[in-house]
GROMACS .gro file of C-alpha atoms in nm:
model
  468
    1MET     CA    1   3.968  -0.866  -0.734
    2HIS     CA    2   3.851  -1.228  -0.720
    3GLN     CA    3   3.742  -1.176  -0.359
    4ILE     CA    4   3.534  -0.870  -0.458
    5VAL     CA    5   3.360  -1.066  -0.736
    6ALA     CA    6   3.294  -1.355  -0.496
    7THR     CA    7   3.150  -1.117  -0.238
    8ARG     CA    8   2.920  -0.964  -0.497
    9ALA     CA    9   2.805  -1.309  -0.606
   10GLU     CA   10   2.730  -1.407  -0.246
   11THR     CA   11   2.539  -1.082  -0.191
   12SER     CA   12   2.334  -1.141  -0.506
   13ARG     CA   13   2.273  -1.500  -0.406
   14ARG     CA   14   2.128  -1.412  -0.065
   15TRP     CA   15   1.867  -1.189  -0.230
   16TRP     CA   16   1.765  -1.485  -0.446
   17VAL     CA   17   1.743  -1.695  -0.130
   18LEU     CA   18   1.523  -1.422   0.019
   19ALA     CA   19   1.295  -1.445  -0.286
   20ILE     CA   20   1.263  -1.823  -0.239
   21VAL     CA   21   1.175  -1.821   0.130
   22VAL     CA   22   0.931  -1.528   0.108
   23ALA     CA   23   0.763  -1.706  -0.185
   24ALA     CA   24   0.693  -1.992   0.058
   25GLN     CA   25   0.568  -1.739   0.315
   26PHE     CA   26   0.342  -1.592   0.045
   27MET     CA   27   0.201  -1.937  -0.033
   28PHE     CA   28   0.137  -1.996   0.338
   29GLY     CA   29  -0.033  -1.655   0.378
   30VAL     CA   30  -0.252  -1.692   0.070
   31ASP     CA   31  -0.363  -2.035   0.189
   32ALA     CA   32  -0.485  -1.890   0.521
   33PHE     CA   33  -0.711  -1.633   0.354
   34ILE     CA   34  -0.815  -1.828   0.045
   35VAL     CA   35  -0.957  -2.116   0.252
   36ASN     CA   36  -1.177  -1.879   0.453
   37VAL     CA   37  -1.331  -1.747   0.131
   38ALA     CA   38  -1.406  -2.100   0.009
   39ILE     CA   39  -1.554  -2.229   0.337
   40PRO     CA   40  -1.925  -2.183   0.245
   41THR     CA   41  -1.877  -2.375  -0.082
   42ILE     CA   42  -1.682  -2.650   0.096
   43ALA     CA   43  -1.958  -2.688   0.355
   44ALA     CA   44  -2.226  -2.722   0.088
   45GLU     CA   45  -2.043  -2.972  -0.135
   46LEU     CA   46  -1.909  -3.199   0.140
   47HIS     CA   47  -2.229  -3.172   0.348
   48ALA     CA   48  -2.007  -3.076   0.641
   49THR     CA   49  -2.157  -2.986   0.977
   50PRO     CA   50  -2.085  -2.644   1.135
   51ALA     CA   51  -1.852  -2.813   1.385
   52GLN     CA   52  -1.660  -2.981   1.102
   53ILE     CA   53  -1.624  -2.653   0.916
   54GLU     CA   54  -1.489  -2.481   1.228
   55ALA     CA   55  -1.248  -2.770   1.270
   56VAL     CA   56  -1.119  -2.725   0.912
   57ILE     CA   57  -0.989  -2.383   1.020
   58ALA     CA   58  -0.905  -2.451   1.385
   59ILE     CA   59  -0.727  -2.787   1.348
   60TYR     CA   60  -0.484  -2.630   1.097
   61LEU     CA   61  -0.400  -2.351   1.344
   62ILE     CA   62  -0.362  -2.599   1.631
   63ALA     CA   63  -0.124  -2.824   1.436
   64TYR     CA   64   0.082  -2.527   1.322
   65ALA     CA   65   0.099  -2.347   1.657
   66THR     CA   66   0.180  -2.657   1.864
   67LEU     CA   67   0.459  -2.779   1.632
   68VAL     CA   68   0.622  -2.459   1.504
   69VAL     CA   69   0.881  -2.445   1.787
   70THR     CA   70   0.978  -2.806   1.710
   71GLY     CA   71   1.000  -2.721   1.340
   72GLY     CA   72   1.227  -2.427   1.417
   73ARG     CA   73   1.457  -2.639   1.632
   74LEU     CA   74   1.478  -2.906   1.362
   75GLY     CA   75   1.610  -2.632   1.134
   76ASP     CA   76   1.880  -2.549   1.392
   77ILE     CA   77   1.982  -2.918   1.405
   78HIS     CA   78   1.951  -3.035   1.044
   79GLY     CA   79   2.003  -2.705   0.861
   80THR     CA   80   1.739  -2.457   0.749
   81ARG     CA   81   1.752  -2.561   0.382
   82ASN     CA   82   1.690  -2.930   0.447
   83VAL     CA   83   1.396  -2.870   0.680
   84PHE     CA   84   1.260  -2.592   0.457
   85VAL     CA   85   1.254  -2.818   0.151
   86ALA     CA   86   1.094  -3.099   0.352
   87GLY     CA   87   0.831  -2.855   0.480
   88VAL     CA   88   0.748  -2.718   0.134
   89ALA     CA   89   0.725  -3.071  -0.008
   90GLY     CA   90   0.496  -3.179   0.275
   91PHE     CA   91   0.283  -2.867   0.242
   92SER     CA   92   0.240  -2.931  -0.132
   93VAL     CA   93   0.146  -3.297  -0.086
   94THR     CA   94  -0.099  -3.225   0.196
   95SER     CA   95  -0.252  -2.940  -0.008
   96LEU     CA   96  -0.315  -3.195  -0.285
   97TRP     CA   97  -0.474  -3.425  -0.027
   98CYS     CA   98  -0.700  -3.140   0.095
   99GLY     CA   99  -0.815  -3.078  -0.261
  100LEU     CA  100  -0.893  -3.447  -0.313
  101ALA     CA  101  -1.084  -3.488   0.017
  102GLN     CA  102  -1.426  -3.651  -0.022
  103SER     CA  103  -1.576  -3.577   0.320
  104GLY     CA  104  -1.560  -3.333   0.607
  105PRO     CA  105  -1.366  -3.567   0.841
  106GLU     CA  106  -1.111  -3.647   0.567
  107LEU     CA  107  -1.057  -3.276   0.498
  108ILE     CA  108  -1.003  -3.216   0.873
  109ILE     CA  109  -0.733  -3.485   0.885
  110ALA     CA  110  -0.569  -3.344   0.571
  111ARG     CA  111  -0.572  -2.994   0.720
  112LEU     CA  112  -0.411  -3.132   1.037
  113ALA     CA  113  -0.128  -3.271   0.825
  114GLN     CA  114  -0.106  -2.946   0.626
  115GLY     CA  115  -0.067  -2.741   0.946
  116ALA     CA  116   0.204  -2.978   1.071
  117THR     CA  117   0.406  -2.942   0.749
  118ALA     CA  118   0.360  -2.564   0.759
  119ALA     CA  119   0.525  -2.577   1.103
  120LEU     CA  120   0.834  -2.723   0.934
  121MET     CA  121   0.836  -2.468   0.652
  122VAL     CA  122   0.749  -2.130   0.803
  123PRO     CA  123   1.004  -2.094   1.089
  124GLN     CA  124   1.285  -2.148   0.839
  125VAL     CA  125   1.176  -1.829   0.660
  126LEU     CA  126   1.249  -1.596   0.952
  127ALA     CA  127   1.552  -1.804   1.056
  128THR     CA  128   1.701  -1.769   0.705
  129LEU     CA  129   1.642  -1.394   0.703
  130HIS     CA  130   1.795  -1.364   1.049
  131LEU     CA  131   2.105  -1.561   0.945
  132LEU     CA  132   2.166  -1.403   0.602
  133PHE     CA  133   2.088  -1.040   0.682
  134SER     CA  134   2.280  -0.926   0.987
  135ASP     CA  135   2.417  -0.611   0.822
  136ALA     CA  136   2.270  -0.280   0.697
  137ALA     CA  137   2.051  -0.468   0.445
  138ARG     CA  138   1.852  -0.628   0.729
  139ALA     CA  139   1.584  -0.354   0.739
  140ARG     CA  140   1.529  -0.379   0.364
  141ALA     CA  141   1.506  -0.760   0.375
  142PHE     CA  142   1.247  -0.760   0.652
  143ALA     CA  143   1.055  -0.480   0.477
  144ILE     CA  144   1.027  -0.709   0.174
  145TYR     CA  145   0.903  -0.982   0.408
  146GLY     CA  146   0.636  -0.743   0.538
  147ILE     CA  147   0.533  -0.649   0.184
  148VAL     CA  148   0.481  -1.017   0.105
  149LEU     CA  149   0.259  -1.057   0.413
  150GLY     CA  150   0.034  -0.776   0.289
  151LEU     CA  151   0.025  -0.904  -0.068
  152ALA     CA  152  -0.064  -1.252   0.057
  153GLY     CA  153  -0.371  -1.114   0.235
  154ALA     CA  154  -0.492  -0.919  -0.069
  155ALA     CA  155  -0.420  -1.208  -0.305
  156GLY     CA  156  -0.595  -1.458  -0.076
  157PHE     CA  157  -0.916  -1.253  -0.065
  158MET     CA  158  -0.922  -1.198  -0.442
  159LEU     CA  159  -0.789  -1.534  -0.562
  160GLY     CA  160  -1.027  -1.729  -0.340
  161GLY     CA  161  -1.328  -1.548  -0.482
  162VAL     CA  162  -1.204  -1.581  -0.840
  163LEU     CA  163  -1.126  -1.955  -0.821
  164VAL     CA  164  -1.454  -2.046  -0.653
  165THR     CA  165  -1.660  -1.825  -0.886
  166LEU     CA  166  -1.493  -1.933  -1.213
  167ASP     CA  167  -1.506  -2.303  -1.117
  168LEU     CA  168  -1.207  -2.379  -1.340
  169GLY     CA  169  -1.234  -2.727  -1.492
  170GLY     CA  170  -1.523  -2.801  -1.260
  171LEU     CA  171  -1.280  -2.808  -0.966
  172GLY     CA  172  -1.472  -2.550  -0.763
  173TRP     CA  173  -1.331  -2.504  -0.411
  174ARG     CA  174  -1.070  -2.776  -0.468
  175ALA     CA  175  -0.869  -2.534  -0.683
  176VAL     CA  176  -0.785  -2.322  -0.375
  177PHE     CA  177  -0.578  -2.615  -0.246
  178PHE     CA  178  -0.447  -2.744  -0.581
  179VAL     CA  179  -0.294  -2.403  -0.658
  180ASN     CA  180  -0.028  -2.467  -0.389
  181VAL     CA  181   0.112  -2.772  -0.571
  182PRO     CA  182   0.280  -2.610  -0.876
  183PHE     CA  183   0.406  -2.322  -0.661
  184GLY     CA  184   0.554  -2.571  -0.416
  185VAL     CA  185   0.734  -2.762  -0.692
  186VAL     CA  186   0.893  -2.441  -0.825
  187ILE     CA  187   1.000  -2.331  -0.475
  188ILE     CA  188   1.159  -2.672  -0.403
  189ALA     CA  189   1.352  -2.671  -0.733
  190ALA     CA  190   1.481  -2.318  -0.669
  191ALA     CA  191   1.572  -2.395  -0.306
  192LEU     CA  192   1.775  -2.705  -0.400
  193ARG     CA  193   1.964  -2.503  -0.659
  194ILE     CA  194   2.022  -2.172  -0.480
  195MET     CA  195   1.984  -2.202  -0.101
  196PRO     CA  196   2.313  -2.269   0.079
  197THR     CA  197   2.347  -2.603   0.253
  198MET     CA  198   2.427  -2.614   0.621
  199PRO     CA  199   2.583  -2.926   0.773
  200ARG     CA  200   2.400  -3.114   1.043
  201ARG     CA  201   2.514  -3.008   1.389
  202ALA     CA  202   2.723  -3.300   1.511
  203GLY     CA  203   2.620  -3.463   1.836
  204THR     CA  204   2.278  -3.300   1.847
  205ARG     CA  205   1.934  -3.451   1.821
  206LEU     CA  206   1.580  -3.334   1.875
  207ASP     CA  207   1.461  -3.323   2.234
  208ILE     CA  208   1.166  -3.556   2.168
  209PRO     CA  209   1.032  -3.565   2.530
  210GLY     CA  210   1.042  -3.186   2.535
  211ALA     CA  211   0.864  -3.169   2.198
  212ILE     CA  212   0.587  -3.401   2.325
  213VAL     CA  213   0.540  -3.208   2.651
  214LEU     CA  214   0.531  -2.873   2.468
  215PHE     CA  215   0.282  -3.013   2.216
  216VAL     CA  216   0.049  -3.131   2.495
  217GLY     CA  217   0.080  -2.800   2.683
  218LEU     CA  218   0.009  -2.584   2.380
  219LEU     CA  219  -0.274  -2.814   2.270
  220CYS     CA  220  -0.441  -2.774   2.612
  221LEU     CA  221  -0.395  -2.397   2.589
  222ILE     CA  222  -0.485  -2.325   2.226
  223GLY     CA  223  -0.759  -2.585   2.171
  224PRO     CA  224  -0.997  -2.437   2.431
  225LEU     CA  225  -0.929  -2.086   2.300
  226LEU     CA  226  -1.049  -2.191   1.955
  227PHE     CA  227  -1.343  -2.411   2.061
  228GLY     CA  228  -1.439  -2.255   2.396
  229HIS     CA  229  -1.716  -2.040   2.248
  230ASP     CA  230  -1.888  -2.343   2.093
  231LEU     CA  231  -1.863  -2.528   2.426
  232ASP     CA  232  -2.017  -2.233   2.617
  233TRP     CA  233  -1.695  -2.188   2.818
  234THR     CA  234  -1.789  -2.464   3.061
  235ALA     CA  235  -1.577  -2.517   3.374
  236TRP     CA  236  -1.378  -2.804   3.226
  237VAL     CA  237  -1.264  -2.582   2.937
  238TRP     CA  238  -1.095  -2.351   3.189
  239LEU     CA  239  -0.950  -2.652   3.372
  240VAL     CA  240  -0.793  -2.777   3.047
  241MET     CA  241  -0.640  -2.432   2.987
  242ALA     CA  242  -0.506  -2.422   3.343
  243ALA     CA  243  -0.355  -2.767   3.286
  244GLY     CA  244  -0.192  -2.631   2.969
  245VAL     CA  245  -0.025  -2.351   3.167
  246ALA     CA  246   0.098  -2.605   3.424
  247VAL     CA  247   0.236  -2.835   3.152
  248ILE     CA  248   0.423  -2.546   2.986
  249ALA     CA  249   0.573  -2.451   3.323
  250ALA     CA  250   0.682  -2.815   3.365
  251PHE     CA  251   0.824  -2.801   3.010
  252VAL     CA  252   1.060  -2.520   3.112
  253GLN     CA  253   1.187  -2.726   3.406
  254LEU     CA  254   1.228  -3.029   3.178
  255GLU     CA  255   1.435  -2.823   2.934
  256ARG     CA  256   1.660  -2.704   3.217
  257SER     CA  257   1.723  -3.065   3.318
  258VAL     CA  258   1.808  -3.151   2.953
  259ALA     CA  259   2.060  -2.865   2.948
  260ARG     CA  260   2.216  -2.980   3.279
  261ARG     CA  261   2.267  -3.328   3.130
  262GLY     CA  262   2.451  -3.174   2.835
  263GLY     CA  263   2.170  -3.221   2.583
  264MET     CA  264   2.022  -2.970   2.338
  265PRO     CA  265   1.691  -2.832   2.473
  266LEU     CA  266   1.403  -2.767   2.236
  267ILE     CA  267   1.439  -2.396   2.311
  268ASP     CA  268   1.756  -2.203   2.388
  269LEU     CA  269   1.712  -2.135   2.760
  270SER     CA  270   1.926  -1.823   2.733
  271LEU     CA  271   1.637  -1.670   2.538
  272LEU     CA  272   1.423  -1.684   2.852
  273SER     CA  273   1.669  -1.454   3.031
  274ASP     CA  274   1.702  -1.220   2.732
  275ALA     CA  275   1.499  -0.918   2.851
  276ALA     CA  276   1.468  -0.762   2.505
  277PHE     CA  277   1.352  -1.087   2.344
  278MET     CA  278   1.099  -1.174   2.616
  279ARG     CA  279   0.955  -0.821   2.625
  280GLY     CA  280   0.935  -0.840   2.247
  281LEU     CA  281   0.735  -1.163   2.268
  282VAL     CA  282   0.486  -1.002   2.506
  283ALA     CA  283   0.450  -0.712   2.261
  284VAL     CA  284   0.399  -0.965   1.979
  285PHE     CA  285   0.125  -1.141   2.178
  286PHE     CA  286  -0.075  -0.823   2.234
  287PHE     CA  287  -0.019  -0.698   1.880
  288PHE     CA  288  -0.159  -1.021   1.733
  289PHE     CA  289  -0.433  -1.032   1.999
  290ALA     CA  290  -0.578  -0.738   1.804
  291ASN     CA  291  -0.493  -0.876   1.459
  292LEU     CA  292  -0.708  -1.171   1.344
  293SER     CA  293  -0.985  -1.070   1.584
  294PHE     CA  294  -1.007  -0.729   1.413
  295TYR     CA  295  -1.079  -0.890   1.076
  296LEU     CA  296  -1.332  -1.127   1.232
  297VAL     CA  297  -1.518  -0.842   1.404
  298MET     CA  298  -1.517  -0.619   1.095
  299THR     CA  299  -1.638  -0.903   0.871
  300MET     CA  300  -1.924  -0.987   1.108
  301PHE     CA  301  -2.015  -0.620   1.158
  302MET     CA  302  -2.029  -0.553   0.784
  303GLN     CA  303  -2.228  -0.864   0.697
  304LYS     CA  304  -2.465  -0.878   0.996
  305GLY     CA  305  -2.480  -0.517   1.112
  306LEU     CA  306  -2.467  -0.337   0.775
  307GLN     CA  307  -2.600  -0.619   0.553
  308ILE     CA  308  -2.307  -0.584   0.311
  309PRO     CA  309  -2.283  -0.894   0.083
  310PRO     CA  310  -1.988  -1.131   0.151
  311LEU     CA  311  -1.799  -1.054  -0.171
  312GLN     CA  312  -1.819  -0.678  -0.114
  313ALA     CA  313  -1.724  -0.724   0.251
  314GLY     CA  314  -1.413  -0.915   0.142
  315LEU     CA  315  -1.318  -0.647  -0.110
  316VAL     CA  316  -1.333  -0.382   0.164
  317PHE     CA  317  -1.008  -0.526   0.301
  318VAL     CA  318  -0.818  -0.507  -0.030
  319PRO     CA  319  -0.726  -0.134  -0.002
  320LEU     CA  320  -0.623  -0.202   0.359
  321ALA     CA  321  -0.391  -0.479   0.237
  322LEU     CA  322  -0.242  -0.249  -0.027
  323THR     CA  323  -0.172   0.028   0.226
  324PHE     CA  324  -0.018  -0.242   0.445
  325VAL     CA  325   0.219  -0.319   0.157
  326ILE     CA  326   0.308   0.049   0.111
  327ALA     CA  327   0.370   0.090   0.484
  328SER     CA  328   0.591  -0.221   0.485
  329ARG     CA  329   0.806  -0.060   0.219
  330HIS     CA  330   0.824   0.267   0.410
  331SER     CA  331   0.899   0.093   0.742
  332GLY     CA  332   1.232  -0.037   0.612
  333MET     CA  333   1.354   0.314   0.531
  334ARG     CA  334   1.215   0.459   0.856
  335ALA     CA  335   1.368   0.179   1.064
  336ARG     CA  336   1.715   0.266   0.934
  337HIS     CA  337   1.679   0.620   1.074
  338ARG     CA  338   1.448   0.576   1.374
  339GLY     CA  339   1.508   0.214   1.475
  340THR     CA  340   1.234   0.039   1.667
  341LEU     CA  341   1.062   0.373   1.734
  342VAL     CA  342   0.878   0.314   1.406
  343LEU     CA  343   0.695   0.023   1.573
  344ILE     CA  344   0.553   0.252   1.840
  345GLU     CA  345   0.454   0.505   1.574
  346GLY     CA  346   0.270   0.229   1.387
  347CYS     CA  347   0.079   0.132   1.702
  348ALA     CA  348  -0.024   0.495   1.750
  349LEU     CA  349  -0.147   0.515   1.391
  350GLN     CA  350  -0.353   0.196   1.434
  351ILE     CA  351  -0.521   0.354   1.736
  352VAL     CA  352  -0.595   0.666   1.530
  353GLY     CA  353  -0.745   0.444   1.259
  354LEU     CA  354  -0.970   0.270   1.512
  355GLY     CA  355  -1.083   0.610   1.642
  356VAL     CA  356  -1.171   0.726   1.291
  357LEU     CA  357  -1.360   0.400   1.232
  358VAL     CA  358  -1.570   0.441   1.547
  359ALA     CA  359  -1.635   0.810   1.467
  360THR     CA  360  -1.747   0.719   1.114
  361VAL     CA  361  -1.986   0.449   1.233
  362GLN     CA  362  -2.126   0.680   1.499
  363ALA     CA  363  -2.176   0.966   1.251
  364ILE     CA  364  -2.316   0.751   0.968
  365ALA     CA  365  -2.546   0.469   1.077
  366ALA     CA  366  -2.491   0.265   0.759
  367PRO     CA  367  -2.159   0.362   0.597
  368SER     CA  368  -2.103   0.224   0.249
  369ALA     CA  369  -1.841  -0.039   0.164
  370PRO     CA  370  -1.620   0.214  -0.028
  371LEU     CA  371  -1.627   0.454   0.270
  372LEU     CA  372  -1.530   0.175   0.512
  373ALA     CA  373  -1.251   0.070   0.277
  374LEU     CA  374  -1.117   0.426   0.281
  375VAL     CA  375  -1.133   0.449   0.662
  376LEU     CA  376  -0.966   0.110   0.715
  377MET     CA  377  -0.666   0.219   0.509
  378ILE     CA  378  -0.545   0.421   0.810
  379PHE     CA  379  -0.545   0.111   1.029
  380GLY     CA  380  -0.380  -0.092   0.752
  381TYR     CA  381  -0.095   0.157   0.713
  382GLY     CA  382  -0.029   0.156   1.087
  383GLN     CA  383  -0.038  -0.223   1.097
  384GLY     CA  384   0.211  -0.243   0.809
  385LEU     CA  385   0.452  -0.009   0.991
  386VAL     CA  386   0.455  -0.251   1.284
  387MET     CA  387   0.434  -0.597   1.133
  388ALA     CA  388   0.713  -0.564   0.875
  389PRO     CA  389   0.999  -0.474   1.116
  390LEU     CA  390   0.848  -0.646   1.424
  391SER     CA  391   1.002  -0.989   1.367
  392SER     CA  392   1.342  -0.836   1.288
  393ALA     CA  393   1.337  -0.624   1.604
  394VAL     CA  394   1.228  -0.910   1.832
  395LEU     CA  395   1.479  -1.159   1.686
  396SER     CA  396   1.770  -0.912   1.672
  397SER     CA  397   1.927  -1.041   1.998
  398VAL     CA  398   1.890  -1.412   1.909
  399LYS     CA  399   2.215  -1.600   1.843
  400PRO     CA  400   2.252  -1.755   1.493
  401ALA     CA  401   2.269  -2.105   1.644
  402SER     CA  402   1.922  -2.053   1.793
  403ALA     CA  403   1.764  -1.875   1.495
  404GLY     CA  404   1.518  -2.159   1.433
  405ALA     CA  405   1.415  -2.190   1.799
  406GLY     CA  406   1.371  -1.814   1.829
  407SER     CA  407   1.165  -1.803   1.509
  408GLY     CA  408   0.954  -2.092   1.637
  409MET     CA  409   0.885  -1.914   1.966
  410TYR     CA  410   0.790  -1.602   1.770
  411GLY     CA  411   0.553  -1.805   1.548
  412THR     CA  412   0.391  -1.979   1.845
  413THR     CA  413   0.337  -1.647   2.022
  414THR     CA  414   0.166  -1.499   1.714
  415GLN     CA  415  -0.074  -1.794   1.691
  416ILE     CA  416  -0.157  -1.793   2.063
  417GLY     CA  417  -0.218  -1.417   2.037
  418ASN     CA  418  -0.444  -1.463   1.734
  419ALA     CA  419  -0.640  -1.747   1.896
  420ALA     CA  420  -0.677  -1.566   2.230
  421GLY     CA  421  -0.790  -1.247   2.056
  422VAL     CA  422  -1.049  -1.428   1.845
  423ALA     CA  423  -1.180  -1.608   2.156
  424ALA     CA  424  -1.189  -1.308   2.391
  425ILE     CA  425  -1.281  -1.017   2.165
  426GLY     CA  426  -1.505  -1.237   1.952
  427ALA     CA  427  -1.697  -1.344   2.265
  428VAL     CA  428  -1.743  -0.981   2.372
  429PHE     CA  429  -1.859  -0.877   2.024
  430PHE     CA  430  -2.113  -1.160   1.986
  431ALA     CA  431  -2.248  -1.115   2.340
  432ILE     CA  432  -2.309  -0.741   2.301
  433GLU     CA  433  -2.438  -0.780   1.946
  434SER     CA  434  -2.703  -1.031   2.054
  435ALA     CA  435  -2.800  -0.835   2.367
  436ARG     CA  436  -2.787  -0.480   2.228
  437SER     CA  437  -2.667  -0.397   1.876
  438ALA     CA  438  -2.386  -0.457   1.625
  439HIS     CA  439  -2.284  -0.091   1.646
  440LEU     CA  440  -2.236  -0.105   2.025
  441ALA     CA  441  -2.053  -0.439   1.987
  442LEU     CA  442  -1.811  -0.280   1.738
  443PHE     CA  443  -1.748   0.008   1.979
  444ALA     CA  444  -1.666  -0.234   2.264
  445ALA     CA  445  -1.441  -0.443   2.040
  446CYS     CA  446  -1.254  -0.132   1.921
  447ALA     CA  447  -1.197  -0.029   2.284
  448LEU     CA  448  -1.035  -0.369   2.346
  449PHE     CA  449  -0.826  -0.334   2.028
  450VAL     CA  450  -0.699   0.004   2.150
  451LEU     CA  451  -0.614  -0.143   2.492
  452SER     CA  452  -0.428  -0.438   2.341
  453ILE     CA  453  -0.231  -0.226   2.091
  454SER     CA  454  -0.143   0.022   2.368
  455ILE     CA  455  -0.003  -0.259   2.585
  456SER     CA  456   0.196  -0.381   2.284
  457ALA     CA  457   0.339  -0.029   2.239
  458VAL     CA  458   0.442  -0.016   2.606
  459PHE     CA  459   0.632  -0.345   2.581
  460LEU     CA  460   0.791  -0.237   2.253
  461SER     CA  461   0.918   0.070   2.435
  462TRP     CA  462   1.056  -0.148   2.716
  463MET     CA  463   1.212  -0.381   2.458
  464ARG     CA  464   1.378  -0.078   2.296
  465ARG     CA  465   1.530   0.024   2.631
  466ALA     CA  466   1.656  -0.329   2.698
  467SER     CA  467   1.814  -0.345   2.351
  468ALA     CA  468   1.982  -0.008   2.405
   0.00000   0.00000   0.00000
């Protein structure tokens, strides 16, 4: 009887742990959207140049993407709770610093630090879910994670507009950063009380040379993707990216030598020979290639092509985010019966949504914001069906001892996919828009979205076969 009570207590406790880590994920997601809403106000008050404003967004992504694998591995070594708490604390402090910044360069440095601390915090979320939910409750847990992703997007759009417009206490845009501080304090207090402690893995330490080499390689790869458009894609930009690929290839060889010497590589090399995991990462790349770039293209099309005001353009995405949440809830139930097939169904529905969008714009030259919001709900539902169970499916073959490294590789792949999509599809959209029209540019971008999502679906199908 005592064992039954203990088991029930442990089961209840892991759901509280889930609530804590997804609260941190929610804070991270809201921050990404809320800052974008506040950018025009930040630029005006700090007298920041266009390059500085782009850097406020890009430097955060670079810091996060280049360090997230290292953050995940630190969780494997020192325990997910310890690194998670350190990440949340750092994210809260650096958010405070961002809100107190007095110039564009200072805000850029603060955002660099904020992205680095996010790289400690975020991989522990997926690693914790992967470790605690290996049974039948896994689909439900990851569905909740997907719901939080959707709510974070909707909340970021709305909260950013509200805080900047209300100008609470005369704080203006600074409130969008300050809001992270009290949330961070609550999350830390709850984590220290409820999250289980995991002892440090004896005889292990971080592969610092590997971390430095990976950082340099990813920096050379991601930096040009984010800034290439502003630098007119000159020859040296491509040379830097090629150098990044070469450095990452050298990183793999370095990690193999670390393993041969009996050390602990930054990534679990067995993951590179895991067909299901590697195919899953390719699917993740192409899925996210059509993710952030879609929102960029739609925002630019609405504001420049249809002359829809910024606030209304932002609100167009709110119904999409809500259908994303509903789909995330449904995906958990569908995944229990249909497995990873639900991911492929979600990709198909996204393609249908893109087709309806193009047909609407072709039929109605200037569709209204409410009509676009209605049309985009189809895409949002399909995206929610994929994104909620995607991380669970891709990480399902990862060993518990490598949960942090696997989560870090997943996080890095999502950011590279996002950055590459924004660079490539954004370049196509802007080129066609300036040469021809916004409507033709949207059509071309949607064709690329369909291609990318279709490739993702193919690799998800191959991943499914490998898992079987």
